[in-house]
mmCIF file of C-alpha atoms in Angstrom:
data_model
loop_
_atom_site.group_PDB
_atom_site.id
_atom_site.type_symbol
_atom_site.label_atom_id
_atom_site.label_comp_id
_atom_site.label_asym_id
_atom_site.label_seq_id
_atom_site.Cartn_x
_atom_site.Cartn_y
_atom_site.Cartn_z
ATOM 1 C CA MET A 1 22.231 114.452 156.942
ATOM 2 C CA TYR A 2 24.111 117.011 154.938
ATOM 3 C CA ARG A 3 27.727 115.832 154.934
ATOM 4 C CA PRO A 4 30.990 116.327 153.160
ATOM 5 C CA SER A 5 32.801 113.428 151.377
ATOM 6 C CA ALA A 6 34.711 111.002 153.513
ATOM 7 C CA PRO A 7 37.189 108.002 153.345
ATOM 8 C CA ASP A 8 36.420 105.321 150.786
ATOM 9 C CA ASP A 9 37.140 102.307 152.983
ATOM 10 C CA LEU A 10 33.966 101.570 155.010
ATOM 11 C CA ARG A 11 35.994 99.351 157.398
ATOM 12 C CA SER A 12 38.628 101.911 158.259
ATOM 13 C CA PRO A 13 38.664 103.738 161.630
ATOM 14 C CA ASP A 14 38.245 107.044 159.878
ATOM 15 C CA ARG A 15 35.242 105.700 157.986
ATOM 16 C CA ARG A 16 33.629 104.417 161.203
ATOM 17 C CA ARG A 17 34.219 107.717 162.855
ATOM 18 C CA TRP A 18 32.630 109.530 159.956
ATOM 19 C CA LEU A 19 29.586 107.295 159.880
ATOM 20 C CA LYS A 20 29.176 107.857 163.666
ATOM 21 C CA GLN A 21 29.452 111.651 163.292
ATOM 22 C CA ALA A 22 27.064 111.693 160.351
ATOM 23 C CA GLY A 23 24.383 110.213 162.635
ATOM 24 C CA GLN A 24 21.742 107.865 161.336
ATOM 25 C CA LEU A 25 22.009 107.242 157.535
ATOM 26 C CA ALA A 26 18.882 106.537 155.513
ATOM 27 C CA ILE A 27 19.309 102.864 154.619
ATOM 28 C CA ALA A 28 18.393 101.799 151.119
ATOM 29 C CA GLY A 29 17.301 98.184 151.336
ATOM 30 C CA GLY A 30 17.162 98.102 155.115
ATOM 31 C CA LEU A 31 14.789 99.130 157.928
ATOM 32 C CA LEU A 32 15.084 102.022 160.416
ATOM 33 C CA ALA A 33 14.364 101.017 163.988
ATOM 34 C CA GLY A 34 11.978 102.857 166.333
ATOM 35 C CA GLY A 35 8.617 104.545 166.032
ATOM 36 C CA GLY A 36 6.620 107.519 167.066
ATOM 37 C CA TRP A 37 7.682 111.147 166.795
ATOM 38 C CA ALA A 38 11.273 112.288 166.961
ATOM 39 C CA VAL A 39 12.295 115.980 167.004
ATOM 40 C CA LEU A 40 15.957 117.069 166.994
ATOM 41 C CA LYS A 41 17.497 120.595 166.772
ATOM 42 C CA ARG A 42 19.653 120.971 163.743
ATOM 43 C CA LYS A 43 21.938 123.739 162.535
ATOM 44 C CA GLN A 44 20.663 127.043 161.079
ATOM 45 C CA ASN A 45 17.600 127.047 163.241
ATOM 46 C CA LEU A 46 16.168 123.917 161.568
ATOM 47 C CA TRP A 47 14.389 121.191 163.420
ATOM 48 C CA GLN A 48 14.428 117.659 162.259
ATOM 49 C CA VAL A 49 11.002 116.114 162.642
ATOM 50 C CA ARG A 50 10.517 112.418 161.965
ATOM 51 C CA ARG A 51 7.629 110.020 162.026
ATOM 52 C CA GLU A 52 7.700 106.250 161.303
ATOM 53 C CA ARG A 53 4.845 103.915 160.674
ATOM 54 C CA THR A 54 4.097 100.516 159.121
ATOM 55 C CA LEU A 55 2.611 100.911 155.659
ATOM 56 C CA MET A 56 2.636 98.405 152.685
ATOM 57 C CA GLN A 57 3.928 95.726 155.014
ATOM 58 C CA THR A 58 7.079 97.694 155.661
ATOM 59 C CA SER A 59 8.488 100.442 157.843
ATOM 60 C CA VAL A 60 8.037 103.852 156.355
ATOM 61 C CA ALA A 61 9.769 106.917 157.876
ATOM 62 C CA VAL A 62 9.136 110.542 156.839
ATOM 63 C CA THR A 63 11.813 113.061 157.933
ATOM 64 C CA CYS A 64 11.513 116.802 157.474
ATOM 65 C CA LEU A 65 13.950 119.710 158.242
ATOM 66 C CA ALA A 66 11.960 122.844 158.968
ATOM 67 C CA ASP A 67 11.954 125.956 161.169
ATOM 68 C CA ASP A 68 8.367 125.167 162.350
ATOM 69 C CA VAL A 69 7.948 121.950 164.140
ATOM 70 C CA GLN A 70 4.091 122.051 164.127
ATOM 71 C CA ALA A 71 4.014 122.749 160.400
ATOM 72 C CA ALA A 72 6.407 119.951 159.690
ATOM 73 C CA GLY A 73 4.381 117.581 161.750
ATOM 74 C CA ALA A 74 1.107 118.448 159.898
ATOM 75 C CA ALA A 75 2.981 118.021 156.558
ATOM 76 C CA ILE A 76 4.179 114.589 157.668
ATOM 77 C CA GLU A 77 0.603 113.608 158.675
ATOM 78 C CA ALA A 78 -0.709 114.734 155.269
ATOM 79 C CA ALA A 79 2.017 112.685 153.569
ATOM 80 C CA PHE A 80 1.110 109.536 155.488
ATOM 81 C CA ALA A 81 -2.677 110.057 154.767
ATOM 82 C CA ARG A 82 -1.972 110.483 151.067
ATOM 83 C CA MET A 83 0.389 107.450 151.004
ATOM 84 C CA ALA A 84 -2.176 105.193 152.844
ATOM 85 C CA ALA A 85 -4.935 106.242 150.490
ATOM 86 C CA THR A 86 -2.842 105.431 147.540
ATOM 87 C CA ALA A 87 -1.585 102.060 148.875
ATOM 88 C CA ALA A 88 -5.200 100.967 149.438
ATOM 89 C CA GLN A 89 -5.833 101.171 145.699
ATOM 90 C CA LEU A 90 -2.661 99.229 144.683
ATOM 91 C CA THR A 91 -2.444 96.315 147.142
ATOM 92 C CA ARG A 92 -3.129 92.770 145.957
ATOM 93 C CA PHE A 93 -3.751 91.559 149.496
ATOM 94 C CA ASP A 94 -7.170 93.263 150.152
ATOM 95 C CA PRO A 95 -9.840 90.911 148.825
ATOM 96 C CA ALA A 96 -12.211 93.867 148.430
ATOM 97 C CA GLY A 97 -9.649 96.046 146.632
ATOM 98 C CA PRO A 98 -9.768 96.831 142.975
ATOM 99 C CA LEU A 99 -6.625 94.903 142.087
ATOM 100 C CA ALA A 100 -7.927 91.761 143.837
ATOM 101 C CA GLN A 101 -11.179 92.178 141.881
ATOM 102 C CA LEU A 102 -9.246 92.388 138.556
ATOM 103 C CA ASN A 103 -7.299 89.235 139.416
ATOM 104 C CA ARG A 104 -10.427 87.382 140.534
ATOM 105 C CA ASP A 105 -12.792 88.396 137.700
ATOM 106 C CA GLY A 106 -10.273 89.085 134.927
ATOM 107 C CA GLN A 107 -11.700 92.544 134.332
ATOM 108 C CA LEU A 108 -12.337 95.866 136.152
ATOM 109 C CA ALA A 109 -14.785 98.296 134.559
ATOM 110 C CA GLN A 110 -13.990 101.262 136.846
ATOM 111 C CA VAL A 111 -10.220 101.584 137.478
ATOM 112 C CA PRO A 112 -9.475 104.036 140.289
ATOM 113 C CA ALA A 113 -7.170 106.851 139.249
ATOM 114 C CA GLN A 114 -4.099 105.807 141.210
ATOM 115 C CA LEU A 115 -4.338 102.194 140.095
ATOM 116 C CA ASP A 116 -4.772 103.272 136.404
ATOM 117 C CA ALA A 117 -1.655 105.457 136.700
ATOM 118 C CA VAL A 118 0.421 102.630 138.035
ATOM 119 C CA LEU A 119 -0.845 100.024 135.717
ATOM 120 C CA ARG A 120 -0.010 102.329 132.700
ATOM 121 C CA GLN A 121 3.521 103.027 134.205
ATOM 122 C CA ALA A 122 4.024 99.280 134.639
ATOM 123 C CA LEU A 123 3.146 98.509 131.084
ATOM 124 C CA ALA A 124 5.353 101.409 129.864
ATOM 125 C CA LEU A 125 8.254 99.858 131.834
ATOM 126 C CA SER A 126 7.458 96.440 130.374
ATOM 127 C CA ARG A 127 7.692 97.682 126.894
ATOM 128 C CA LEU A 128 10.918 99.694 127.675
ATOM 129 C CA THR A 129 12.641 96.720 129.184
ATOM 130 C CA ASP A 130 11.364 94.185 126.675
ATOM 131 C CA GLY A 131 9.510 92.357 129.335
ATOM 132 C CA ALA A 132 12.217 92.285 131.967
ATOM 133 C CA PHE A 133 9.630 94.018 134.030
ATOM 134 C CA ASP A 134 6.199 92.355 133.873
ATOM 135 C CA PRO A 135 3.272 93.023 136.287
ATOM 136 C CA THR A 136 1.544 89.710 135.339
ATOM 137 C CA VAL A 137 4.161 87.444 137.132
ATOM 138 C CA LEU A 138 1.792 86.845 139.980
ATOM 139 C CA PRO A 139 0.925 83.192 139.111
ATOM 140 C CA VAL A 140 4.626 82.440 139.403
ATOM 141 C CA LEU A 141 5.086 84.419 142.500
ATOM 142 C CA ARG A 142 2.149 82.777 144.271
ATOM 143 C CA TYR A 143 3.829 79.367 143.545
ATOM 144 C CA PHE A 144 7.037 80.670 145.053
ATOM 145 C CA GLU A 145 5.210 81.672 148.210
ATOM 146 C CA THR A 146 4.039 78.051 148.630
ATOM 147 C CA LEU A 147 7.684 77.007 148.801
ATOM 148 C CA ARG A 148 8.543 79.397 151.655
ATOM 149 C CA GLY A 149 11.118 77.757 153.908
ATOM 150 C CA ALA A 150 12.157 75.056 151.561
ATOM 151 C CA SER A 151 15.754 73.958 152.208
ATOM 152 C CA HIS A 152 16.544 73.709 148.518
ATOM 153 C CA THR A 153 14.763 73.540 145.104
ATOM 154 C CA ASP A 154 15.152 71.016 142.294
ATOM 155 C CA ALA A 155 14.105 70.373 138.712
ATOM 156 C CA HIS A 156 10.507 69.609 139.770
ATOM 157 C CA GLU A 157 9.895 73.070 141.292
ATOM 158 C CA GLN A 158 11.470 74.662 138.232
ATOM 159 C CA ARG A 159 9.172 72.804 135.873
ATOM 160 C CA VAL A 160 6.048 73.812 137.877
ATOM 161 C CA ALA A 161 7.255 77.435 137.829
ATOM 162 C CA GLU A 162 7.795 77.165 134.088
ATOM 163 C CA ASP A 163 4.160 75.932 133.720
ATOM 164 C CA ARG A 164 2.909 78.928 135.705
ATOM 165 C CA ASP A 165 5.083 81.152 133.560
ATOM 166 C CA ALA A 166 2.872 80.278 130.598
ATOM 167 C CA LEU A 167 0.246 82.617 132.070
ATOM 168 C CA VAL A 168 2.782 85.537 132.248
ATOM 169 C CA GLY A 169 2.826 88.203 129.534
ATOM 170 C CA TYR A 170 2.223 91.911 129.920
ATOM 171 C CA ARG A 171 0.554 92.142 126.516
ATOM 172 C CA GLY A 172 -2.267 90.131 128.045
ATOM 173 C CA LEU A 173 -3.142 93.054 130.363
ATOM 174 C CA VAL A 174 -5.207 95.648 128.399
ATOM 175 C CA LEU A 175 -6.230 99.098 129.436
ATOM 176 C CA ASP A 176 -8.806 100.755 127.271
ATOM 177 C CA ALA A 177 -12.242 102.364 127.393
ATOM 178 C CA ARG A 178 -13.635 99.186 128.871
ATOM 179 C CA GLY A 179 -11.394 99.421 131.843
ATOM 180 C CA ALA A 180 -8.693 96.849 132.762
ATOM 181 C CA ARG A 181 -8.784 93.351 131.306
ATOM 182 C CA LEU A 182 -6.754 90.163 131.458
ATOM 183 C CA LEU A 183 -6.959 88.330 128.211
ATOM 184 C CA ARG A 184 -6.305 84.753 129.464
ATOM 185 C CA PRO A 185 -8.045 82.812 132.314
ATOM 186 C CA GLY A 186 -5.651 82.385 135.249
ATOM 187 C CA MET A 187 -3.604 85.537 134.576
ATOM 188 C CA ALA A 188 -3.103 87.864 137.622
ATOM 189 C CA VAL A 189 -1.323 91.100 138.348
ATOM 190 C CA THR A 190 1.051 92.210 141.062
ATOM 191 C CA LEU A 191 2.329 95.692 141.516
ATOM 192 C CA ASP A 192 4.764 94.698 144.234
ATOM 193 C CA GLY A 193 7.769 95.733 142.127
ATOM 194 C CA ILE A 194 6.488 99.291 141.406
ATOM 195 C CA ALA A 195 3.624 100.305 143.689
ATOM 196 C CA LYS A 196 5.708 101.337 146.637
ATOM 197 C CA GLY A 197 7.577 103.731 144.457
ATOM 198 C CA HIS A 198 4.391 105.409 143.387
ATOM 199 C CA VAL A 199 3.157 105.623 146.962
ATOM 200 C CA VAL A 200 6.444 107.359 147.989
ATOM 201 C CA ASP A 201 6.018 109.871 145.174
ATOM 202 C CA GLN A 202 2.584 110.689 146.415
ATOM 203 C CA GLY A 203 4.034 111.292 149.907
ATOM 204 C CA ILE A 204 6.741 113.642 148.397
ATOM 205 C CA ALA A 205 3.974 115.513 146.443
ATOM 206 C CA ALA A 206 2.019 116.031 149.723
ATOM 207 C CA LEU A 207 5.254 117.357 151.483
ATOM 208 C CA ARG A 208 5.956 119.722 148.642
ATOM 209 C CA GLY A 209 2.406 120.849 148.604
ATOM 210 C CA ALA A 210 2.746 121.744 152.258
ATOM 211 C CA GLY A 211 5.725 123.891 151.575
ATOM 212 C CA ILE A 212 8.400 121.568 152.843
ATOM 213 C CA GLU A 213 11.829 122.187 151.173
ATOM 214 C CA TYR A 214 13.941 119.552 152.842
ATOM 215 C CA ALA A 215 12.607 116.070 153.512
ATOM 216 C CA LEU A 216 13.306 112.377 152.991
ATOM 217 C CA ILE A 217 10.873 109.466 152.802
ATOM 218 C CA ASP A 218 12.418 105.991 153.503
ATOM 219 C CA ALA A 219 10.114 103.055 152.731
ATOM 220 C CA GLY A 220 12.323 100.010 153.303
ATOM 221 C CA GLY A 221 14.475 100.236 150.165
ATOM 222 C CA ASP A 222 12.649 103.048 148.364
ATOM 223 C CA ILE A 223 13.931 106.402 149.251
ATOM 224 C CA HIS A 224 13.104 109.885 147.950
ATOM 225 C CA ALA A 225 14.781 113.098 148.944
ATOM 226 C CA ILE A 226 13.941 116.775 148.387
ATOM 227 C CA SER A 227 16.807 119.211 149.088
ATOM 228 C CA GLY A 228 15.670 122.710 148.077
ATOM 229 C CA ASN A 229 17.486 124.622 145.494
ATOM 230 C CA ASP A 230 20.931 124.799 147.113
ATOM 231 C CA PRO A 231 23.174 122.417 145.188
ATOM 232 C CA ALA A 232 25.414 122.064 148.211
ATOM 233 C CA ARG A 233 22.554 120.388 150.163
ATOM 234 C CA HIS A 234 22.086 116.685 149.943
ATOM 235 C CA TRP A 235 21.112 113.559 151.913
ATOM 236 C CA ASN A 236 23.531 110.735 152.593
ATOM 237 C CA VAL A 237 22.018 107.237 151.829
ATOM 238 C CA GLY A 238 23.698 103.963 152.842
ATOM 239 C CA ILE A 239 23.468 100.885 150.663
ATOM 240 C CA VAL A 240 23.172 97.634 152.595
ATOM 241 C CA ASP A 241 25.840 95.008 152.050
ATOM 242 C CA PRO A 242 23.799 92.006 150.659
ATOM 243 C CA ARG A 243 26.408 89.559 152.321
ATOM 244 C CA ASP A 244 25.942 91.258 155.711
ATOM 245 C CA VAL A 245 22.738 93.280 156.136
ATOM 246 C CA GLY A 246 24.103 94.879 159.376
ATOM 247 C CA ARG A 247 26.796 96.558 157.359
ATOM 248 C CA VAL A 248 26.785 99.529 154.962
ATOM 249 C CA ALA A 249 28.544 98.745 151.724
ATOM 250 C CA ALA A 250 28.373 102.129 150.039
ATOM 251 C CA VAL A 251 27.205 105.721 150.668
ATOM 252 C CA LEU A 252 25.494 107.855 147.941
ATOM 253 C CA GLN A 253 24.551 111.420 147.851
ATOM 254 C CA LEU A 254 20.944 112.045 147.066
ATOM 255 C CA ARG A 255 19.210 115.379 146.269
ATOM 256 C CA ASN A 256 15.828 116.026 144.680
ATOM 257 C CA ALA A 257 15.778 112.480 143.450
ATOM 258 C CA ALA A 258 14.609 108.915 144.176
ATOM 259 C CA LEU A 259 16.532 105.779 144.876
ATOM 260 C CA SER A 260 15.392 102.165 145.107
ATOM 261 C CA THR A 261 17.291 99.059 146.057
ATOM 262 C CA SER A 262 16.052 95.534 145.165
ATOM 263 C CA GLY A 263 17.764 92.548 146.654
ATOM 264 C CA ASN A 264 17.478 88.852 147.417
ATOM 265 C CA TYR A 265 18.434 89.162 151.098
ATOM 266 C CA ARG A 266 15.184 90.487 152.680
ATOM 267 C CA VAL A 267 12.392 88.496 151.099
ATOM 268 C CA PHE A 268 13.379 84.918 149.933
ATOM 269 C CA PHE A 269 11.554 81.664 149.791
ATOM 270 C CA SER A 270 14.263 79.019 149.829
ATOM 271 C CA ALA A 271 17.137 78.750 152.207
ATOM 272 C CA ASP A 272 19.689 79.102 149.440
ATOM 273 C CA ARG A 273 17.977 82.320 148.265
ATOM 274 C CA ARG A 274 17.596 80.936 144.820
ATOM 275 C CA LEU A 275 13.997 81.714 145.007
ATOM 276 C CA PHE A 276 13.037 85.293 146.132
ATOM 277 C CA HIS A 277 10.362 87.872 145.465
ATOM 278 C CA ILE A 278 11.637 88.837 141.901
ATOM 279 C CA VAL A 279 10.635 86.713 138.858
ATOM 280 C CA ASN A 280 12.444 86.753 135.589
ATOM 281 C CA PRO A 281 9.512 86.812 133.253
ATOM 282 C CA ARG A 282 11.586 85.076 130.552
ATOM 283 C CA THR A 283 12.332 82.003 132.665
ATOM 284 C CA GLY A 284 9.693 81.729 135.296
ATOM 285 C CA TRP A 285 12.463 81.624 137.948
ATOM 286 C CA SER A 286 14.171 84.182 140.125
ATOM 287 C CA PRO A 287 17.122 85.811 138.326
ATOM 288 C CA GLN A 288 20.588 84.676 139.511
ATOM 289 C CA SER A 289 22.940 87.387 138.205
ATOM 290 C CA TYR A 290 22.816 89.833 141.170
ATOM 291 C CA SER A 291 22.258 89.939 144.895
ATOM 292 C CA SER A 292 21.382 93.717 144.931
ATOM 293 C CA VAL A 293 20.629 96.495 142.376
ATOM 294 C CA THR A 294 20.171 100.155 143.284
ATOM 295 C CA VAL A 295 18.718 102.678 140.781
ATOM 296 C CA MET A 296 18.552 106.448 141.142
ATOM 297 C CA ALA A 297 15.904 108.210 139.088
ATOM 298 C CA PRO A 298 13.819 111.437 139.123
ATOM 299 C CA ARG A 299 10.791 109.655 140.518
ATOM 300 C CA SER A 300 10.428 106.743 142.919
ATOM 301 C CA VAL A 301 8.032 104.853 140.696
ATOM 302 C CA LEU A 302 10.766 104.717 138.004
ATOM 303 C CA ALA A 303 13.606 103.808 140.402
ATOM 304 C CA ASP A 304 11.360 101.052 141.959
ATOM 305 C CA GLY A 305 10.358 99.485 138.661
ATOM 306 C CA MET A 306 13.761 99.837 137.049
ATOM 307 C CA SER A 307 15.531 98.193 140.078
ATOM 308 C CA THR A 308 13.096 95.280 139.771
ATOM 309 C CA ALA A 309 13.650 94.938 135.950
ATOM 310 C CA ALA A 310 17.460 95.325 136.296
ATOM 311 C CA PHE A 311 17.582 91.951 138.095
ATOM 312 C CA SER A 312 16.559 90.199 134.909
ATOM 313 C CA LEU A 313 19.024 92.116 132.622
ATOM 314 C CA GLU A 314 22.540 91.041 131.839
ATOM 315 C CA LEU A 315 25.122 93.634 132.773
ATOM 316 C CA PRO A 316 25.683 95.104 129.288
ATOM 317 C CA ARG A 317 21.961 95.578 128.665
ATOM 318 C CA LEU A 318 21.450 96.969 132.235
ATOM 319 C CA SER A 319 24.175 99.594 131.625
ATOM 320 C CA ALA A 320 22.956 100.579 128.230
ATOM 321 C CA LEU A 321 19.257 100.949 129.291
ATOM 322 C CA MET A 322 20.158 102.964 132.358
ATOM 323 C CA ASP A 323 22.461 105.175 130.168
ATOM 324 C CA ALA A 324 19.580 105.746 127.731
ATOM 325 C CA GLN A 325 17.269 106.762 130.480
ATOM 326 C CA ASP A 326 20.039 108.933 132.201
ATOM 327 C CA GLN A 327 19.593 106.958 135.386
ATOM 328 C CA GLN A 328 22.351 105.996 137.845
ATOM 329 C CA TRP A 329 22.799 102.502 139.235
ATOM 330 C CA LEU A 330 24.874 100.206 141.510
ATOM 331 C CA ALA A 331 24.790 96.455 141.289
ATOM 332 C CA PHE A 332 26.324 93.640 143.413
ATOM 333 C CA SER A 333 27.085 90.202 141.831
ATOM 334 C CA ARG A 334 25.192 87.141 143.006
ATOM 335 C CA THR A 335 28.018 86.370 145.535
ATOM 336 C CA GLY A 336 28.270 90.042 146.460
ATOM 337 C CA GLU A 337 32.067 89.940 145.726
ATOM 338 C CA GLN A 338 31.887 92.129 142.564
ATOM 339 C CA ARG A 339 30.283 95.513 142.209
ATOM 340 C CA TRP A 340 29.443 97.571 139.162
ATOM 341 C CA ARG A 341 28.184 101.181 138.796
ATOM 342 C CA SER A 342 27.272 103.894 136.282
ATOM 343 C CA ARG A 343 29.913 106.499 135.722
ATOM 344 C CA GLU A 344 27.935 109.393 137.153
ATOM 345 C CA LEU A 345 26.724 107.685 140.394
ATOM 346 C CA PRO A 346 27.374 110.063 143.232
ATOM 347 C CA LEU A 347 29.263 107.520 145.317
ATOM 348 C CA ILE A 348 31.023 109.063 148.322
ATOM 349 C CA ALA A 349 32.041 105.880 150.122
ATOM 350 C CA GLY A 350 32.647 102.341 149.044
ATOM 351 C CA THR A 351 33.973 101.065 145.669
ATOM 352 C CA ALA A 352 32.554 99.693 142.440
ATOM 353 C CA GLU A 353 33.781 99.157 138.892
ATOM 354 C CA ARG A 354 32.501 101.698 136.468
ATOM 355 C CA VAL A 355 30.712 100.273 133.467
#
């Protein structure tokens, strides 16, 4: 996983040879195949220990580089246990869970610690992005889910979505001494655009707590790498081409940071991909400017939330907001033909216009 730079053209013979030599890249926005334990001998007396499981309805892989296989295995188990416990507090799909109770009753007197932390982070991102990120879009998203498999959408569907959008507004979600409350009947919260990042952060914390120096968690588009104190060490992360998900469009270097990719190519509800799992809170419709946005940040919860918000931001605003937060990013146009990136993005393969 620690590799030098390589040719820029991903289609060239040299590039294909380099990718093959580099071994399996971590794929941002994609899924890694296989399961169970995998142990490989690496250089400098390090073992690569990897475990993959299904969590949060996606494939999650934890990879450690360590000189003690048993210790690495125990650390991975601790990371999965902590991630599973955290995910249980944040899911909207468990009818007995706290988030489902908040959505059902409009209030939650006792907010579990992990849920409270993510709700507060979600509201902070909502304020930072002027509502481009909004955890209360669930009424619209639920309507989108009823349209799954539609060959196309027309004005009727958009009008219904706009009606549901009247229930959206992060200021209607209140966290105070009385717990969590939704101020209007019919409001509901989803943390789909930020929870996975927080869960990954908890896994990384467990690995660090176990003394692991080199590790990577890949949760189907949310990736976090720790690389020790050696600035020469990094992980290579491939970015999926939204026009061809079997192809890597770019490769980034990632060290002691998180990366999240949101796209319209994995979860979409209409055949034309005009409706997918991201809602623009200002329009009540899926945003149409991009097909993929990748954000690099110090924590996964920030990268996850910002990659979701970025979909609803025009390019100048996206660039300015990321610069202000000192976060790196890569965006593909709706057709996938154009690419833009921040000036400091550690891009080692692929091309994109600097903004």
